[in-house]
PDB file of C-alpha atoms in Angstrom:
ATOM      1  CA  UNK A   1     141.065 126.112  13.129  1.00 71.00           C
ATOM      2  CA  UNK A   2     140.440 122.434  13.825  1.00 76.00           C
ATOM      3  CA  UNK A   3     142.190 120.219  11.244  1.00 83.00           C
ATOM      4  CA  UNK A   4     140.254 117.666   9.208  1.00 85.00           C
ATOM      5  CA  UNK A   5     141.108 113.978   9.486  1.00 87.00           C
ATOM      6  CA  UNK A   6     142.954 114.167  12.809  1.00 88.00           C
ATOM      7  CA  UNK A   7     141.751 112.756  16.127  1.00 90.00           C
ATOM      8  CA  UNK A   8     140.517 115.437  18.500  1.00 88.00           C
ATOM      9  CA  UNK A   9     140.991 115.657  22.236  1.00 89.00           C
ATOM     10  CA  UNK A  10     138.236 117.313  24.239  1.00 87.00           C
ATOM     11  CA  UNK A  11     138.577 118.466  27.827  1.00 86.00           C
ATOM     12  CA  UNK A  12     135.669 119.853  29.841  1.00 87.00           C
ATOM     13  CA  UNK A  13     136.004 121.510  33.223  1.00 90.00           C
ATOM     14  CA  UNK A  14     133.273 122.650  35.585  1.00 89.00           C
ATOM     15  CA  UNK A  15     134.768 125.984  36.622  1.00 93.00           C
ATOM     16  CA  UNK A  16     132.090 127.324  38.952  1.00 92.00           C
ATOM     17  CA  UNK A  17     128.555 126.735  40.190  1.00 92.00           C
ATOM     18  CA  UNK A  18     127.149 129.736  42.021  1.00 92.00           C
ATOM     19  CA  UNK A  19     123.745 129.781  43.685  1.00 91.00           C
ATOM     20  CA  UNK A  20     122.001 133.148  43.812  1.00 88.00           C
ATOM     21  CA  UNK A  21     118.600 134.273  45.068  1.00 85.00           C
ATOM     22  CA  UNK A  22     116.460 132.838  42.254  1.00 85.00           C
ATOM     23  CA  UNK A  23     118.976 131.196  39.934  1.00 85.00           C
ATOM     24  CA  UNK A  24     122.027 129.017  39.672  1.00 88.00           C
ATOM     25  CA  UNK A  25     124.912 130.188  37.475  1.00 88.00           C
ATOM     26  CA  UNK A  26     127.112 127.531  35.882  1.00 89.00           C
ATOM     27  CA  UNK A  27     130.491 128.191  34.222  1.00 90.00           C
ATOM     28  CA  UNK A  28     132.109 125.429  32.154  1.00 90.00           C
ATOM     29  CA  UNK A  29     135.255 125.517  30.023  1.00 90.00           C
ATOM     30  CA  UNK A  30     135.632 123.207  27.030  1.00 87.00           C
ATOM     31  CA  UNK A  31     138.986 122.896  25.269  1.00 89.00           C
ATOM     32  CA  UNK A  32     139.289 121.047  21.950  1.00 88.00           C
ATOM     33  CA  UNK A  33     142.377 120.337  19.872  1.00 89.00           C
ATOM     34  CA  UNK A  34     144.811 117.737  18.654  1.00 92.00           C
ATOM     35  CA  UNK A  35     147.636 116.011  20.525  1.00 90.00           C
ATOM     36  CA  UNK A  36     150.119 118.480  18.986  1.00 90.00           C
ATOM     37  CA  UNK A  37     147.880 121.528  19.542  1.00 90.00           C
ATOM     38  CA  UNK A  38     145.550 120.769  22.469  1.00 89.00           C
ATOM     39  CA  UNK A  39     143.936 124.213  22.764  1.00 89.00           C
ATOM     40  CA  UNK A  40     142.815 125.076  19.221  1.00 87.00           C
ATOM     41  CA  UNK A  41     139.270 125.888  20.337  1.00 84.00           C
ATOM     42  CA  UNK A  42     138.529 127.198  23.827  1.00 87.00           C
ATOM     43  CA  UNK A  43     134.922 127.756  24.767  1.00 83.00           C
ATOM     44  CA  UNK A  44     133.648 129.211  28.041  1.00 87.00           C
ATOM     45  CA  UNK A  45     130.007 128.264  28.580  1.00 81.00           C
ATOM     46  CA  UNK A  46     127.846 130.191  31.017  1.00 84.00           C
ATOM     47  CA  UNK A  47     124.457 128.790  31.899  1.00 81.00           C
ATOM     48  CA  UNK A  48     121.691 130.069  34.139  1.00 80.00           C
ATOM     49  CA  UNK A  49     119.015 127.883  35.690  1.00 81.00           C
ATOM     50  CA  UNK A  50     116.099 129.905  37.029  1.00 79.00           C
ATOM     51  CA  UNK A  51     114.880 128.448  40.311  1.00 82.00           C
ATOM     52  CA  UNK A  52     112.138 130.952  41.172  1.00 75.00           C
ATOM     53  CA  UNK A  53     110.526 134.286  40.353  1.00 62.00           C
ATOM     54  CA  UNK A  54     111.146 137.602  42.012  1.00 54.00           C
ATOM     55  CA  UNK A  55     109.515 140.939  41.251  1.00 48.00           C
ATOM     56  CA  UNK A  56     112.683 142.684  42.414  1.00 43.00           C
ATOM     57  CA  UNK A  57     114.666 141.055  39.616  1.00 44.00           C
ATOM     58  CA  UNK A  58     112.641 142.496  36.754  1.00 47.00           C
ATOM     59  CA  UNK A  59     114.952 144.280  34.370  1.00 45.00           C
ATOM     60  CA  UNK A  60     114.347 147.689  32.892  1.00 38.00           C
ATOM     61  CA  UNK A  61     114.773 147.957  29.138  1.00 42.00           C
ATOM     62  CA  UNK A  62     117.438 150.477  28.272  1.00 45.00           C
ATOM     63  CA  UNK A  63     118.025 149.940  24.560  1.00 47.00           C
ATOM     64  CA  UNK A  64     120.506 152.275  22.890  1.00 49.00           C
ATOM     65  CA  UNK A  65     119.308 154.995  20.555  1.00 58.00           C
ATOM     66  CA  UNK A  66     121.226 153.431  17.645  1.00 76.00           C
ATOM     67  CA  UNK A  67     119.264 151.504  15.033  1.00 91.00           C
ATOM     68  CA  UNK A  68     119.512 147.754  14.544  1.00 93.00           C
ATOM     69  CA  UNK A  69     120.369 146.626  11.003  1.00 91.00           C
ATOM     70  CA  UNK A  70     119.332 143.241   9.605  1.00 93.00           C
ATOM     71  CA  UNK A  71     122.385 141.656   7.965  1.00 91.00           C
ATOM     72  CA  UNK A  72     120.914 138.287   7.033  1.00 93.00           C
ATOM     73  CA  UNK A  73     118.998 135.308   8.251  1.00 95.00           C
ATOM     74  CA  UNK A  74     117.950 131.767   7.527  1.00 95.00           C
ATOM     75  CA  UNK A  75     115.035 129.380   7.720  1.00 96.00           C
ATOM     76  CA  UNK A  76     115.283 126.688  10.378  1.00 96.00           C
ATOM     77  CA  UNK A  77     113.286 123.664   9.238  1.00 97.00           C
ATOM     78  CA  UNK A  78     111.311 121.372  11.517  1.00 96.00           C
ATOM     79  CA  UNK A  79     114.123 118.804  11.133  1.00 95.00           C
ATOM     80  CA  UNK A  80     117.013 121.172  11.885  1.00 95.00           C
ATOM     81  CA  UNK A  81     117.345 119.789  15.426  1.00 94.00           C
ATOM     82  CA  UNK A  82     117.762 116.230  14.169  1.00 94.00           C
ATOM     83  CA  UNK A  83     120.279 117.361  11.548  1.00 94.00           C
ATOM     84  CA  UNK A  84     122.348 119.070  14.240  1.00 92.00           C
ATOM     85  CA  UNK A  85     122.116 115.974  16.462  1.00 90.00           C
ATOM     86  CA  UNK A  86     123.381 113.786  13.631  1.00 90.00           C
ATOM     87  CA  UNK A  87     126.252 116.202  13.015  1.00 90.00           C
ATOM     88  CA  UNK A  88     127.322 116.512  16.663  1.00 87.00           C
ATOM     89  CA  UNK A  89     126.106 113.349  18.364  1.00 86.00           C
ATOM     90  CA  UNK A  90     124.077 115.436  20.864  1.00 87.00           C
ATOM     91  CA  UNK A  91     120.746 113.612  20.680  1.00 88.00           C
ATOM     92  CA  UNK A  92     118.834 115.511  23.367  1.00 89.00           C
ATOM     93  CA  UNK A  93     115.221 114.717  22.391  1.00 90.00           C
ATOM     94  CA  UNK A  94     113.927 118.276  23.004  1.00 92.00           C
ATOM     95  CA  UNK A  95     115.738 119.189  19.776  1.00 93.00           C
ATOM     96  CA  UNK A  96     114.171 116.564  17.504  1.00 93.00           C
ATOM     97  CA  UNK A  97     111.145 114.814  19.077  1.00 93.00           C
ATOM     98  CA  UNK A  98     108.103 117.101  19.172  1.00 93.00           C
ATOM     99  CA  UNK A  99     106.037 115.304  21.847  1.00 93.00           C
ATOM    100  CA  UNK A 100     109.076 115.102  24.128  1.00 90.00           C
ATOM    101  CA  UNK A 101     109.789 118.836  23.731  1.00 91.00           C
ATOM    102  CA  UNK A 102     106.128 119.685  24.393  1.00 91.00           C
ATOM    103  CA  UNK A 103     106.196 117.492  27.521  1.00 90.00           C
ATOM    104  CA  UNK A 104     108.899 119.804  28.871  1.00 86.00           C
ATOM    105  CA  UNK A 105     106.890 122.961  28.166  1.00 89.00           C
ATOM    106  CA  UNK A 106     108.125 124.002  24.720  1.00 92.00           C
ATOM    107  CA  UNK A 107     105.698 124.725  21.878  1.00 94.00           C
ATOM    108  CA  UNK A 108     107.629 122.300  19.659  1.00 96.00           C
ATOM    109  CA  UNK A 109     111.205 121.118  19.215  1.00 96.00           C
ATOM    110  CA  UNK A 110     113.847 123.783  19.793  1.00 96.00           C
ATOM    111  CA  UNK A 111     117.107 124.384  17.990  1.00 96.00           C
ATOM    112  CA  UNK A 112     120.285 123.668  19.930  1.00 94.00           C
ATOM    113  CA  UNK A 113     121.983 126.876  21.065  1.00 93.00           C
ATOM    114  CA  UNK A 114     125.251 125.968  19.347  1.00 92.00           C
ATOM    115  CA  UNK A 115     123.371 125.438  16.080  1.00 94.00           C
ATOM    116  CA  UNK A 116     121.865 128.927  16.438  1.00 96.00           C
ATOM    117  CA  UNK A 117     125.285 130.353  17.254  1.00 94.00           C
ATOM    118  CA  UNK A 118     127.037 128.670  14.332  1.00 92.00           C
ATOM    119  CA  UNK A 119     124.388 129.797  11.845  1.00 94.00           C
ATOM    120  CA  UNK A 120     124.525 133.340  13.260  1.00 93.00           C
ATOM    121  CA  UNK A 121     128.317 133.343  13.046  1.00 89.00           C
ATOM    122  CA  UNK A 122     128.168 132.363   9.373  1.00 89.00           C
ATOM    123  CA  UNK A 123     125.664 135.128   8.595  1.00 91.00           C
ATOM    124  CA  UNK A 124     127.927 137.647  10.334  1.00 87.00           C
ATOM    125  CA  UNK A 125     131.046 136.365   8.623  1.00 83.00           C
ATOM    126  CA  UNK A 126     129.463 136.395   5.174  1.00 84.00           C
ATOM    127  CA  UNK A 127     127.339 139.551   5.356  1.00 82.00           C
ATOM    128  CA  UNK A 128     128.040 141.906   8.237  1.00 62.00           C
ATOM    129  CA  UNK A 129     131.576 143.140   7.773  1.00 60.00           C
ATOM    130  CA  UNK A 130     133.288 142.807   4.425  1.00 58.00           C
ATOM    131  CA  UNK A 131     136.785 143.860   5.488  1.00 54.00           C
ATOM    132  CA  UNK A 132     137.427 140.984   7.908  1.00 52.00           C
ATOM    133  CA  UNK A 133     137.894 137.318   7.083  1.00 56.00           C
ATOM    134  CA  UNK A 134     137.846 136.135  10.669  1.00 65.00           C
ATOM    135  CA  UNK A 135     135.822 137.044  13.763  1.00 74.00           C
ATOM    136  CA  UNK A 136     138.265 136.434  16.634  1.00 77.00           C
ATOM    137  CA  UNK A 137     135.708 136.409  19.444  1.00 81.00           C
ATOM    138  CA  UNK A 138     131.961 136.309  19.842  1.00 86.00           C
ATOM    139  CA  UNK A 139     130.136 136.561  23.146  1.00 89.00           C
ATOM    140  CA  UNK A 140     126.480 135.502  23.273  1.00 92.00           C
ATOM    141  CA  UNK A 141     123.706 134.793  25.733  1.00 92.00           C
ATOM    142  CA  UNK A 142     120.716 132.631  24.805  1.00 93.00           C
ATOM    143  CA  UNK A 143     117.624 134.504  25.967  1.00 93.00           C
ATOM    144  CA  UNK A 144     114.767 132.333  24.635  1.00 94.00           C
ATOM    145  CA  UNK A 145     114.541 128.972  22.866  1.00 95.00           C
ATOM    146  CA  UNK A 146     114.323 129.040  19.067  1.00 97.00           C
ATOM    147  CA  UNK A 147     111.180 126.980  18.400  1.00 97.00           C
ATOM    148  CA  UNK A 148     111.210 124.962  15.169  1.00 97.00           C
ATOM    149  CA  UNK A 149     110.318 125.497  12.375  1.00 97.00           C
ATOM    150  CA  UNK A 150     111.133 129.198  12.216  1.00 97.00           C
ATOM    151  CA  UNK A 151     112.574 132.032  10.172  1.00 98.00           C
ATOM    152  CA  UNK A 152     115.228 134.073  11.929  1.00 97.00           C
ATOM    153  CA  UNK A 153     117.095 137.295  11.287  1.00 97.00           C
ATOM    154  CA  UNK A 154     120.514 138.362  12.494  1.00 95.00           C
ATOM    155  CA  UNK A 155     120.692 142.029  13.467  1.00 94.00           C
ATOM    156  CA  UNK A 156     123.675 144.170  14.386  1.00 91.00           C
ATOM    157  CA  UNK A 157     124.069 147.501  16.098  1.00 89.00           C
ATOM    158  CA  UNK A 158     127.321 149.284  15.268  1.00 82.00           C
ATOM    159  CA  UNK A 159     129.492 150.278  18.184  1.00 80.00           C
ATOM    160  CA  UNK A 160     132.488 149.096  20.106  1.00 78.00           C
ATOM    161  CA  UNK A 161     131.876 146.243  20.389  1.00 82.00           C
ATOM    162  CA  UNK A 162     129.257 145.660  17.696  1.00 83.00           C
ATOM    163  CA  UNK A 163     126.116 144.221  19.284  1.00 90.00           C
ATOM    164  CA  UNK A 164     124.251 141.296  17.732  1.00 92.00           C
ATOM    165  CA  UNK A 165     120.891 139.670  18.224  1.00 96.00           C
ATOM    166  CA  UNK A 166     118.977 136.775  16.733  1.00 97.00           C
ATOM    167  CA  UNK A 167     115.237 137.388  16.305  1.00 97.00           C
ATOM    168  CA  UNK A 168     112.652 134.815  15.233  1.00 97.00           C
ATOM    169  CA  UNK A 169     109.666 135.437  12.955  1.00 97.00           C
ATOM    170  CA  UNK A 170     107.389 136.328  15.897  1.00 96.00           C
ATOM    171  CA  UNK A 171     109.812 139.011  17.083  1.00 96.00           C
ATOM    172  CA  UNK A 172     111.204 136.996  19.997  1.00 96.00           C
ATOM    173  CA  UNK A 173     114.870 137.718  20.717  1.00 96.00           C
ATOM    174  CA  UNK A 174     116.505 134.290  21.045  1.00 96.00           C
ATOM    175  CA  UNK A 175     120.150 135.321  21.418  1.00 96.00           C
ATOM    176  CA  UNK A 176     122.056 138.534  22.172  1.00 95.00           C
ATOM    177  CA  UNK A 177     125.736 139.321  22.273  1.00 92.00           C
ATOM    178  CA  UNK A 178     128.654 141.243  20.880  1.00 88.00           C
TER     179      UNK A 178
END
């Protein structure tokens, strides 16, 4: 856990950039900690930039037979992007300026992925599993932008590992993982 009131050191490394047929895959590693404990939080970020379309890359849906259970959710206000920017210092305008976001093809501002992840994590921690106080690892992939304002639900599918997904009020799956 990151301590309060102590200066933090942040290190970011571009691990790999791999160009594929119709996409570029980017792997970054971010390490945050204090001088005494430099690796308190280690985050591997994987991004995909789609560079073209290919009919051969269409995926088949093979959803498990198990049912998804809604464990909680939240309402993301129209100003949630600005609130997250003020908290983190990440003032990318697609998250808080509507006309700017629409200029780049979004219906409105979109919530930062880390904001979606942190809110999802809290729902899981508070509602999904009562016998654990700490989720040691969470692996997610952002599948669609979460357009603001919106109501979202966190769903789980029991298994090993337990699968999770974040679904907005229109039924769009914005994030999946385990």
